[in-house]
mmCIF file with all atom_site columns, C-alpha atoms in Angstrom:
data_model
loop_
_atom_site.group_PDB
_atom_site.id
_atom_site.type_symbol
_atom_site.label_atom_id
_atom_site.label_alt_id
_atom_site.label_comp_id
_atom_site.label_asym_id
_atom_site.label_entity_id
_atom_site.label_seq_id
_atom_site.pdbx_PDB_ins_code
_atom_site.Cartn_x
_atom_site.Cartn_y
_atom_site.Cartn_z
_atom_site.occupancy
_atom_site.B_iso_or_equiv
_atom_site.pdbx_formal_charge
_atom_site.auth_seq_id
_atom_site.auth_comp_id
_atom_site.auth_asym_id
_atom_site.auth_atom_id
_atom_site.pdbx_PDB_model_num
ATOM 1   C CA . UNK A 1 1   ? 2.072   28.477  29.459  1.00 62.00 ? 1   UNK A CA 1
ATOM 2   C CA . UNK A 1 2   ? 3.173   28.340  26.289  1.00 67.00 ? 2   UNK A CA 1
ATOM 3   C CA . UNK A 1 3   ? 5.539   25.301  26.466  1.00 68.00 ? 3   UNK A CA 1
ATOM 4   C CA . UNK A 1 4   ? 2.398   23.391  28.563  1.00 70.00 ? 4   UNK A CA 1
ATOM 5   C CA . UNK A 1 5   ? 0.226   23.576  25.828  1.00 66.00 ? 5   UNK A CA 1
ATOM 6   C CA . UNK A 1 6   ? 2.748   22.936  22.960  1.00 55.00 ? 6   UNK A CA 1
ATOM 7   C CA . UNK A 1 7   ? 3.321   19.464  24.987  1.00 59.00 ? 7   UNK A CA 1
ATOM 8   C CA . UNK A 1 8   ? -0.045  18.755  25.623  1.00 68.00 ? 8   UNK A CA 1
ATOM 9   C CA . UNK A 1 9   ? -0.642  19.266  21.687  1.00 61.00 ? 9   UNK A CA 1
ATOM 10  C CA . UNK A 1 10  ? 1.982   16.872  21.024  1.00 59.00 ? 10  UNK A CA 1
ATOM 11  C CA . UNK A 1 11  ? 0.502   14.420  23.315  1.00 65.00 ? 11  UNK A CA 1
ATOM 12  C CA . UNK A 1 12  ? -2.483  14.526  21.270  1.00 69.00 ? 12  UNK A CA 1
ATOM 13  C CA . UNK A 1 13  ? -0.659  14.322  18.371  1.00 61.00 ? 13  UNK A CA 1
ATOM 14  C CA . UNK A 1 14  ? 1.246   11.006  19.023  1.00 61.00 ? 14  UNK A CA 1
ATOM 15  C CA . UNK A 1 15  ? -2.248  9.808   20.579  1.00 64.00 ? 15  UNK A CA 1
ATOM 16  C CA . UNK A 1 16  ? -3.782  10.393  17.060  1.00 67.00 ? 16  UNK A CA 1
ATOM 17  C CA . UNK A 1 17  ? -1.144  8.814   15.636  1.00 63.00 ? 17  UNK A CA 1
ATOM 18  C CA . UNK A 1 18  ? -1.091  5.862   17.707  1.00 59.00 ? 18  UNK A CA 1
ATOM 19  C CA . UNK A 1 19  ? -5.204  5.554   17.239  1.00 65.00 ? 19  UNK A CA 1
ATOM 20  C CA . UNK A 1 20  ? -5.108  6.028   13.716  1.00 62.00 ? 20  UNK A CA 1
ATOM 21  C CA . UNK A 1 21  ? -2.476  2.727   13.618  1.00 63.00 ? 21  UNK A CA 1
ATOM 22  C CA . UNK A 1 22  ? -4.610  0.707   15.429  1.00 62.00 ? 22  UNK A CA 1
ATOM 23  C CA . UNK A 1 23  ? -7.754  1.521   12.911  1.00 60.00 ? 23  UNK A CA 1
ATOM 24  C CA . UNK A 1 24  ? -4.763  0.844   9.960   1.00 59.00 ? 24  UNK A CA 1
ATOM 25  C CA . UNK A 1 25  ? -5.227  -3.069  10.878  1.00 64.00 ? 25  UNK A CA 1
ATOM 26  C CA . UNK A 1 26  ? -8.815  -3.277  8.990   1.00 64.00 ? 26  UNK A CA 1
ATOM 27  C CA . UNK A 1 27  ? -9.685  0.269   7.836   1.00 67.00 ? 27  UNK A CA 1
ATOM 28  C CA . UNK A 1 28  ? -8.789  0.659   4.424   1.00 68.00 ? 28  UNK A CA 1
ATOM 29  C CA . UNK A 1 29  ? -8.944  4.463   3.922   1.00 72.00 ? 29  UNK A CA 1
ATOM 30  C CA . UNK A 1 30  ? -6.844  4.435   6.995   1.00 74.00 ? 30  UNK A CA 1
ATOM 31  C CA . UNK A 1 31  ? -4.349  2.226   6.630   1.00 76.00 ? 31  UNK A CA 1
ATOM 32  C CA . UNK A 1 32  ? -3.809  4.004   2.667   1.00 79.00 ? 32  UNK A CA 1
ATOM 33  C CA . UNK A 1 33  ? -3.758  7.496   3.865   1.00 79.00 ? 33  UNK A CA 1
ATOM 34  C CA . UNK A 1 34  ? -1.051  6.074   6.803   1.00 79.00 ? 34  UNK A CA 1
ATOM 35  C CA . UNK A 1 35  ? 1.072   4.443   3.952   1.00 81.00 ? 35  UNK A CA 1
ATOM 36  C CA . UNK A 1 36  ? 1.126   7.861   1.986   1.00 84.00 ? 36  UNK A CA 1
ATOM 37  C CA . UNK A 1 37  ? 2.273   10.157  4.671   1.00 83.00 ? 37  UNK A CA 1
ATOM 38  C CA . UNK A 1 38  ? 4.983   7.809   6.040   1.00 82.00 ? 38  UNK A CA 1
ATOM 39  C CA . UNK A 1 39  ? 5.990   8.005   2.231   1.00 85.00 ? 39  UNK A CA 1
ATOM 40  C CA . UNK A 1 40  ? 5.470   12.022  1.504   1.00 86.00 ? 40  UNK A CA 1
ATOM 41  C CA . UNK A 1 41  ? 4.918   13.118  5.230   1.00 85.00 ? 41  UNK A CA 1
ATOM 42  C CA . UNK A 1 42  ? 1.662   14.778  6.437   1.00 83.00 ? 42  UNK A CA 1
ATOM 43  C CA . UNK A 1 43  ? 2.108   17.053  9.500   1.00 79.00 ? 43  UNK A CA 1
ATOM 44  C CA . UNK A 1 44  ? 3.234   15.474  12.265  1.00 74.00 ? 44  UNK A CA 1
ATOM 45  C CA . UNK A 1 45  ? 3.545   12.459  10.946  1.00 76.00 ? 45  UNK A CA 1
ATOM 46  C CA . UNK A 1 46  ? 6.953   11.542  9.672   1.00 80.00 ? 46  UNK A CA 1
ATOM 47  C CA . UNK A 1 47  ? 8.601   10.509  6.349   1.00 85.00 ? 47  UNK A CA 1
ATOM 48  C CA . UNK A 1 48  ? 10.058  6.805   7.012   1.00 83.00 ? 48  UNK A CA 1
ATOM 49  C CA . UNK A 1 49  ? 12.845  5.334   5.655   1.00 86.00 ? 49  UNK A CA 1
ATOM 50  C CA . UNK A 1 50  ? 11.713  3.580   2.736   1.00 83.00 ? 50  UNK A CA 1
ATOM 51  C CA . UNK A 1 51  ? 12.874  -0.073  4.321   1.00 83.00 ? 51  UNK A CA 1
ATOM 52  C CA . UNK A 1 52  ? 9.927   1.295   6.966   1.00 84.00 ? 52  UNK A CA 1
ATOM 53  C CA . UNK A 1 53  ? 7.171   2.260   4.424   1.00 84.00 ? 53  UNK A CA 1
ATOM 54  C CA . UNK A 1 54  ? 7.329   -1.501  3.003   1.00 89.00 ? 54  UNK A CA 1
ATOM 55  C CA . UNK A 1 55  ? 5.374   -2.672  5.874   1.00 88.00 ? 55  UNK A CA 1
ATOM 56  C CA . UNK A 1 56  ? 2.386   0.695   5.770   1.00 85.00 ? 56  UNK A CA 1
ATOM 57  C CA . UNK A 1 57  ? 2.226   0.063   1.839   1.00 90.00 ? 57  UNK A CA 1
ATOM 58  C CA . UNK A 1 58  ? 1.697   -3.773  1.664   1.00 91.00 ? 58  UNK A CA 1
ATOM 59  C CA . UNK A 1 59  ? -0.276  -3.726  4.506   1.00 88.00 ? 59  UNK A CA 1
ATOM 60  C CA . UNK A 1 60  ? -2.780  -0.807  3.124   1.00 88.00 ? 60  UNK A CA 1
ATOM 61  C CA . UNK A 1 61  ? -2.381  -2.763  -0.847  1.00 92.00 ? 61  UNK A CA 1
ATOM 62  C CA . UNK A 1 62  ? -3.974  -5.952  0.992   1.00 91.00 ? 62  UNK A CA 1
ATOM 63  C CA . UNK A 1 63  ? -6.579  -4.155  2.327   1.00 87.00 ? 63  UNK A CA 1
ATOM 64  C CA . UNK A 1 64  ? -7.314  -3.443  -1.452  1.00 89.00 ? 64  UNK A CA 1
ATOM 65  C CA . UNK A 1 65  ? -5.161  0.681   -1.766  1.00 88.00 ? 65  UNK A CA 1
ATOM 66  C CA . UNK A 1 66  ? -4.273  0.659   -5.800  1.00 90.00 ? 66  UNK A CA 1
ATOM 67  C CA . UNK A 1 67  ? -2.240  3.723   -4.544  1.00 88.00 ? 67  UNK A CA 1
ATOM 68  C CA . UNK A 1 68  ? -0.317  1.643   -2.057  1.00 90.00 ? 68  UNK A CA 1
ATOM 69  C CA . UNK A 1 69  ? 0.438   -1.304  -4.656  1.00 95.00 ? 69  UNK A CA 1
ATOM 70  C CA . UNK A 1 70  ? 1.612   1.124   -6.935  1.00 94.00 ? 70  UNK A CA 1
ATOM 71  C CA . UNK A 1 71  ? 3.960   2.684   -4.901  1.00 92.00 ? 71  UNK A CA 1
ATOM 72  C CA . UNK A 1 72  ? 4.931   -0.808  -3.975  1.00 95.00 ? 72  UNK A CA 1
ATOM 73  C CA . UNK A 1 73  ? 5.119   -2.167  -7.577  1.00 97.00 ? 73  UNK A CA 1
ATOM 74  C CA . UNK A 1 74  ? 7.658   1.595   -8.485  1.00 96.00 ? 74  UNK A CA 1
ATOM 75  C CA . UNK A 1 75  ? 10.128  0.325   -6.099  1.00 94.00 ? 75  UNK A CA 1
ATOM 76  C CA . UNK A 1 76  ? 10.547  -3.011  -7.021  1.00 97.00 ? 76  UNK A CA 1
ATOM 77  C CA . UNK A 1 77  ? 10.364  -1.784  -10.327 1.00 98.00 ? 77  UNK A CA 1
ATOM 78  C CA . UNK A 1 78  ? 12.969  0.236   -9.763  1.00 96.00 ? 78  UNK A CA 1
ATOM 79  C CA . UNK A 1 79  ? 15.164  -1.530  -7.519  1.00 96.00 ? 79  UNK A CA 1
ATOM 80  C CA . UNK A 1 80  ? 15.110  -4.300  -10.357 1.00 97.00 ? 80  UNK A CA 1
ATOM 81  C CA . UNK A 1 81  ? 12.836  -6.524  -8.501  1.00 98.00 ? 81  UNK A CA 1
ATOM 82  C CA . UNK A 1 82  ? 10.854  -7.220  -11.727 1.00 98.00 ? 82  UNK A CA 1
ATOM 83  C CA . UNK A 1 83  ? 9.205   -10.723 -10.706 1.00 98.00 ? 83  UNK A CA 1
ATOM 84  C CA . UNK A 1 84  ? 8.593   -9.338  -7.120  1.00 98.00 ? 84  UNK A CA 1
ATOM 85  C CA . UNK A 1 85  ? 7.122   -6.179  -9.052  1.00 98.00 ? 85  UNK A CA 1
ATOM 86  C CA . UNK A 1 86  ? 5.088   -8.086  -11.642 1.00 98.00 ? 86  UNK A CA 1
ATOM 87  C CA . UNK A 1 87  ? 3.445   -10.174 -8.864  1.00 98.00 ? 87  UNK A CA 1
ATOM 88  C CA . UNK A 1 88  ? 2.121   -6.977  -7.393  1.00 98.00 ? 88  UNK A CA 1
ATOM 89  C CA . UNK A 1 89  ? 0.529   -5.644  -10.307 1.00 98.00 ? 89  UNK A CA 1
ATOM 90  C CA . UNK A 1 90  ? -0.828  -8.903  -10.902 1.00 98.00 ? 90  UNK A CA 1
ATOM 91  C CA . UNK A 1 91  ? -2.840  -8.533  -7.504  1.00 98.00 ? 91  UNK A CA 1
ATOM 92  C CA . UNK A 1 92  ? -3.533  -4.734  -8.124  1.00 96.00 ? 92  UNK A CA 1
ATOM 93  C CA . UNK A 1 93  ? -5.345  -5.065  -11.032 1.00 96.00 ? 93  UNK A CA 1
ATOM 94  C CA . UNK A 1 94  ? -7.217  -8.471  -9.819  1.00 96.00 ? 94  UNK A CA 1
ATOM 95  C CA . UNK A 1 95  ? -8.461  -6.294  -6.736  1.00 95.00 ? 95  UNK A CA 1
ATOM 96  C CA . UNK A 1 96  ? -9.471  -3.377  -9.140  1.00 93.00 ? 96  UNK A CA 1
ATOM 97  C CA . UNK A 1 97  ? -11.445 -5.790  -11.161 1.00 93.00 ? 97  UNK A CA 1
ATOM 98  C CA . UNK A 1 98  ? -12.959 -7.335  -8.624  1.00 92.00 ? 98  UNK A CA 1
ATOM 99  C CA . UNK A 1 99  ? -13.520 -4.295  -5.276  1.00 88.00 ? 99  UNK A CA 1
ATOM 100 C CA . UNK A 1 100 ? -17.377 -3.754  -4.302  1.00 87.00 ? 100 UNK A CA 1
ATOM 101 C CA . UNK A 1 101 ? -16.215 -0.432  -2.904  1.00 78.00 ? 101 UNK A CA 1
ATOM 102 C CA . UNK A 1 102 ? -17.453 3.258   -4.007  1.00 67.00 ? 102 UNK A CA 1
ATOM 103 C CA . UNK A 1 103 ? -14.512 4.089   -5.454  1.00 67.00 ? 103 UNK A CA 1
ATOM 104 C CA . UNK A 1 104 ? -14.246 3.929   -9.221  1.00 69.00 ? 104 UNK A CA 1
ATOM 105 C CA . UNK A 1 105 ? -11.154 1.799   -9.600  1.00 85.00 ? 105 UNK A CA 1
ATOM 106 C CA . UNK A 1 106 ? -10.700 1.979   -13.656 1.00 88.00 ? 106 UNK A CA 1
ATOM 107 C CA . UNK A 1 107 ? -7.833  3.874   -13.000 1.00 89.00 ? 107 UNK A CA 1
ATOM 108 C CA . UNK A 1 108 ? -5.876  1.561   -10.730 1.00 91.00 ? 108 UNK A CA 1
ATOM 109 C CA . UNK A 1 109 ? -7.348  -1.257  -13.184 1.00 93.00 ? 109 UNK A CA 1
ATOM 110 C CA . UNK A 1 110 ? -5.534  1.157   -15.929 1.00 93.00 ? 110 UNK A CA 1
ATOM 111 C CA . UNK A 1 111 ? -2.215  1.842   -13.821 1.00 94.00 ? 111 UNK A CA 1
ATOM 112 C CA . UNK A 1 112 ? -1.798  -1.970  -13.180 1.00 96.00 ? 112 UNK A CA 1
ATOM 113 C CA . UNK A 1 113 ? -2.516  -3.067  -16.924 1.00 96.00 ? 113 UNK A CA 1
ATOM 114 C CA . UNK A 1 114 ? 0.333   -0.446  -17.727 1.00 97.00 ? 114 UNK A CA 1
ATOM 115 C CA . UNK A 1 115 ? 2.304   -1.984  -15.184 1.00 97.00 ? 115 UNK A CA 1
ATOM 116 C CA . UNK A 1 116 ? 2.309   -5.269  -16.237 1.00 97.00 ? 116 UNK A CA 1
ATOM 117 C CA . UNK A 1 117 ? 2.516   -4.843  -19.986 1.00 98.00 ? 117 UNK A CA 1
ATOM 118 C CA . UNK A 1 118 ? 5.661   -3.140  -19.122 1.00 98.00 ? 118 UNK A CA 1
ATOM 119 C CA . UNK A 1 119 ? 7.390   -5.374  -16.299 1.00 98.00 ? 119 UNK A CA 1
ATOM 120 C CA . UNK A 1 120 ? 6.347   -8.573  -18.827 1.00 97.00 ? 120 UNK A CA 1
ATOM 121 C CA . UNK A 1 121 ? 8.317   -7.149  -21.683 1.00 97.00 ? 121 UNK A CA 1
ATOM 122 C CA . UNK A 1 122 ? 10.763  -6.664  -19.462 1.00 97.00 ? 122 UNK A CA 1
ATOM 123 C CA . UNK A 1 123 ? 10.645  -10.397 -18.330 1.00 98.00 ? 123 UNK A CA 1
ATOM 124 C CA . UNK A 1 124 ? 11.809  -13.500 -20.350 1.00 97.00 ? 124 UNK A CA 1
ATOM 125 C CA . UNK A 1 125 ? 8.918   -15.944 -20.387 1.00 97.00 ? 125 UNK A CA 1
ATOM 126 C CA . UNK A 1 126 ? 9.882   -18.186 -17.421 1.00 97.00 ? 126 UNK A CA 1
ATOM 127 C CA . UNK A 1 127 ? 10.261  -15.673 -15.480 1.00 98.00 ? 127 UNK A CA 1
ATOM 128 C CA . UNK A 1 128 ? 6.865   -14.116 -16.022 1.00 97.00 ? 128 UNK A CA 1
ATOM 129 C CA . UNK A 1 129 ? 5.211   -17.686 -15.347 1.00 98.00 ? 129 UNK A CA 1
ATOM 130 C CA . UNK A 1 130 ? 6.924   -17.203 -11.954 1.00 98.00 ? 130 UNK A CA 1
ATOM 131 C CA . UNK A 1 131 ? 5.822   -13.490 -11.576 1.00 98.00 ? 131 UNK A CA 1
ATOM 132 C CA . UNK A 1 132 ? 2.125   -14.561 -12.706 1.00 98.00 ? 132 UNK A CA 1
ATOM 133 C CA . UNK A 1 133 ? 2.177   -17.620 -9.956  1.00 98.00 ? 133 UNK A CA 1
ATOM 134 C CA . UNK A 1 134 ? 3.208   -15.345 -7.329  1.00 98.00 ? 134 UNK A CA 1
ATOM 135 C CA . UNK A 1 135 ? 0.663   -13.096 -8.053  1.00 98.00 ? 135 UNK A CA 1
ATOM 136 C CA . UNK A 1 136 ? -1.924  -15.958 -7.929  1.00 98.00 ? 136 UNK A CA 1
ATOM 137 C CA . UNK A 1 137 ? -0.320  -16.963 -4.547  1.00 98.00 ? 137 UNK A CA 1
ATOM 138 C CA . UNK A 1 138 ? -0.759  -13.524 -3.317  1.00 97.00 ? 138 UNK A CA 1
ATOM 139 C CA . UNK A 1 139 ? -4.659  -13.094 -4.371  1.00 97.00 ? 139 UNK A CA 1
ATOM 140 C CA . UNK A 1 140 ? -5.107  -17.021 -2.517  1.00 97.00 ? 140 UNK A CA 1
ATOM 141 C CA . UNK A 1 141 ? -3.391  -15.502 0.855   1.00 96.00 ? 141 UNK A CA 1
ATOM 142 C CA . UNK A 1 142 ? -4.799  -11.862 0.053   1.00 94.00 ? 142 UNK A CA 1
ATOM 143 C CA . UNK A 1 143 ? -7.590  -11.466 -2.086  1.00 95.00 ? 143 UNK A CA 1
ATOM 144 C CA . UNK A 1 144 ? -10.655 -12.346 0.431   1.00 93.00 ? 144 UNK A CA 1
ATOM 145 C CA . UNK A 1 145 ? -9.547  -10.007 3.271   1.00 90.00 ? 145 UNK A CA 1
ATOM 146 C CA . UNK A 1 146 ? -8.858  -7.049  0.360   1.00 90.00 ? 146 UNK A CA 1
ATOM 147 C CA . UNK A 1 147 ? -12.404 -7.694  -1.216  1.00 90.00 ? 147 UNK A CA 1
ATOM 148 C CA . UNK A 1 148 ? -13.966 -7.468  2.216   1.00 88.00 ? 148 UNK A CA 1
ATOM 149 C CA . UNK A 1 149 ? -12.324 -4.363  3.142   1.00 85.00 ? 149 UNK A CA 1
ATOM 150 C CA . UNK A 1 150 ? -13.428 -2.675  0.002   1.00 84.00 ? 150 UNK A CA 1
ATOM 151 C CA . UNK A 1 151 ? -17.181 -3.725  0.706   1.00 84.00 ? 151 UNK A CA 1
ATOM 152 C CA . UNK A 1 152 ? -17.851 -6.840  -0.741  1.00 84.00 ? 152 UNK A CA 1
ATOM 153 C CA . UNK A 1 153 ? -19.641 -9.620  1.323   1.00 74.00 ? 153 UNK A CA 1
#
């Protein structure tokens, strides 16, 4: 009896899962919270390979998470991706200055600033102009779909 109701539970589990993925495409909160616990773990749902989490934390960063493009802006960081890295915190703190959202985002505004004054020392000036571009690029492609999912009409 046991056994029967530790699979059914598991059933549900993977259901939940699965449900909560689907609501990741355009739920914000979701698709963040998703992002985190394939990072850290939460339960039942698994730590990914960090090659896996890419997807989860650019995915939840476009639908405006400042804890998403962090994470994503530490590992380029720190895999030496500095343009790559820069570009991110370029859209993280345009989507911080600019979410409709309940959230108070000076901190992610804050986190990105810190980012970026520390990548662009980092980076000689070309290099930055490339950085900055890309992050343009990304808030063109980006920006609309992250401001809507954070409330803004």
């Amino acid at each position: 009896h046991n056994l029967h109701f530790y699979h059914r539970l598991m059933r549900e589990i993977r259901q939940s899962i699965l449900e909560a993925i689907e609501a990741a495409e355009d739920e914000p909160l979701v698709a963040a919270r998703l992002a985190y616990c394939f990072e850290h773990g939460c339960g039942q749902v698994p730590v990914l390979p960090p090659e896996e989490q890419r997807p989860w934390q650019e995915q939840a960063a476009h639908l405006g998470s400042g804890s998403a493009a962090t994470a994503i802006v530490e590992a380029d960081e720190s895999a030496g991706e500095l343009e790559r890295a820069y570009a991110w915190a370029w859209f993280a703190r345009w989507v911080a200055s600019h979410a409709c959202d309940f959230m108070p985002r000076v901190s992610d505004y804050a986190m990105a600033a810190q980012q970026l004054a520390r990548i662009g020392a980092r980076l000689h000036p070309p290099a930055r102009q490339r950085a900055e571009h890309a992050g343009v690029t990304m808030i063109s492609r980006h920006g609309a779909g992250a401001l809507a999912a954070t409330g803004c009409s």
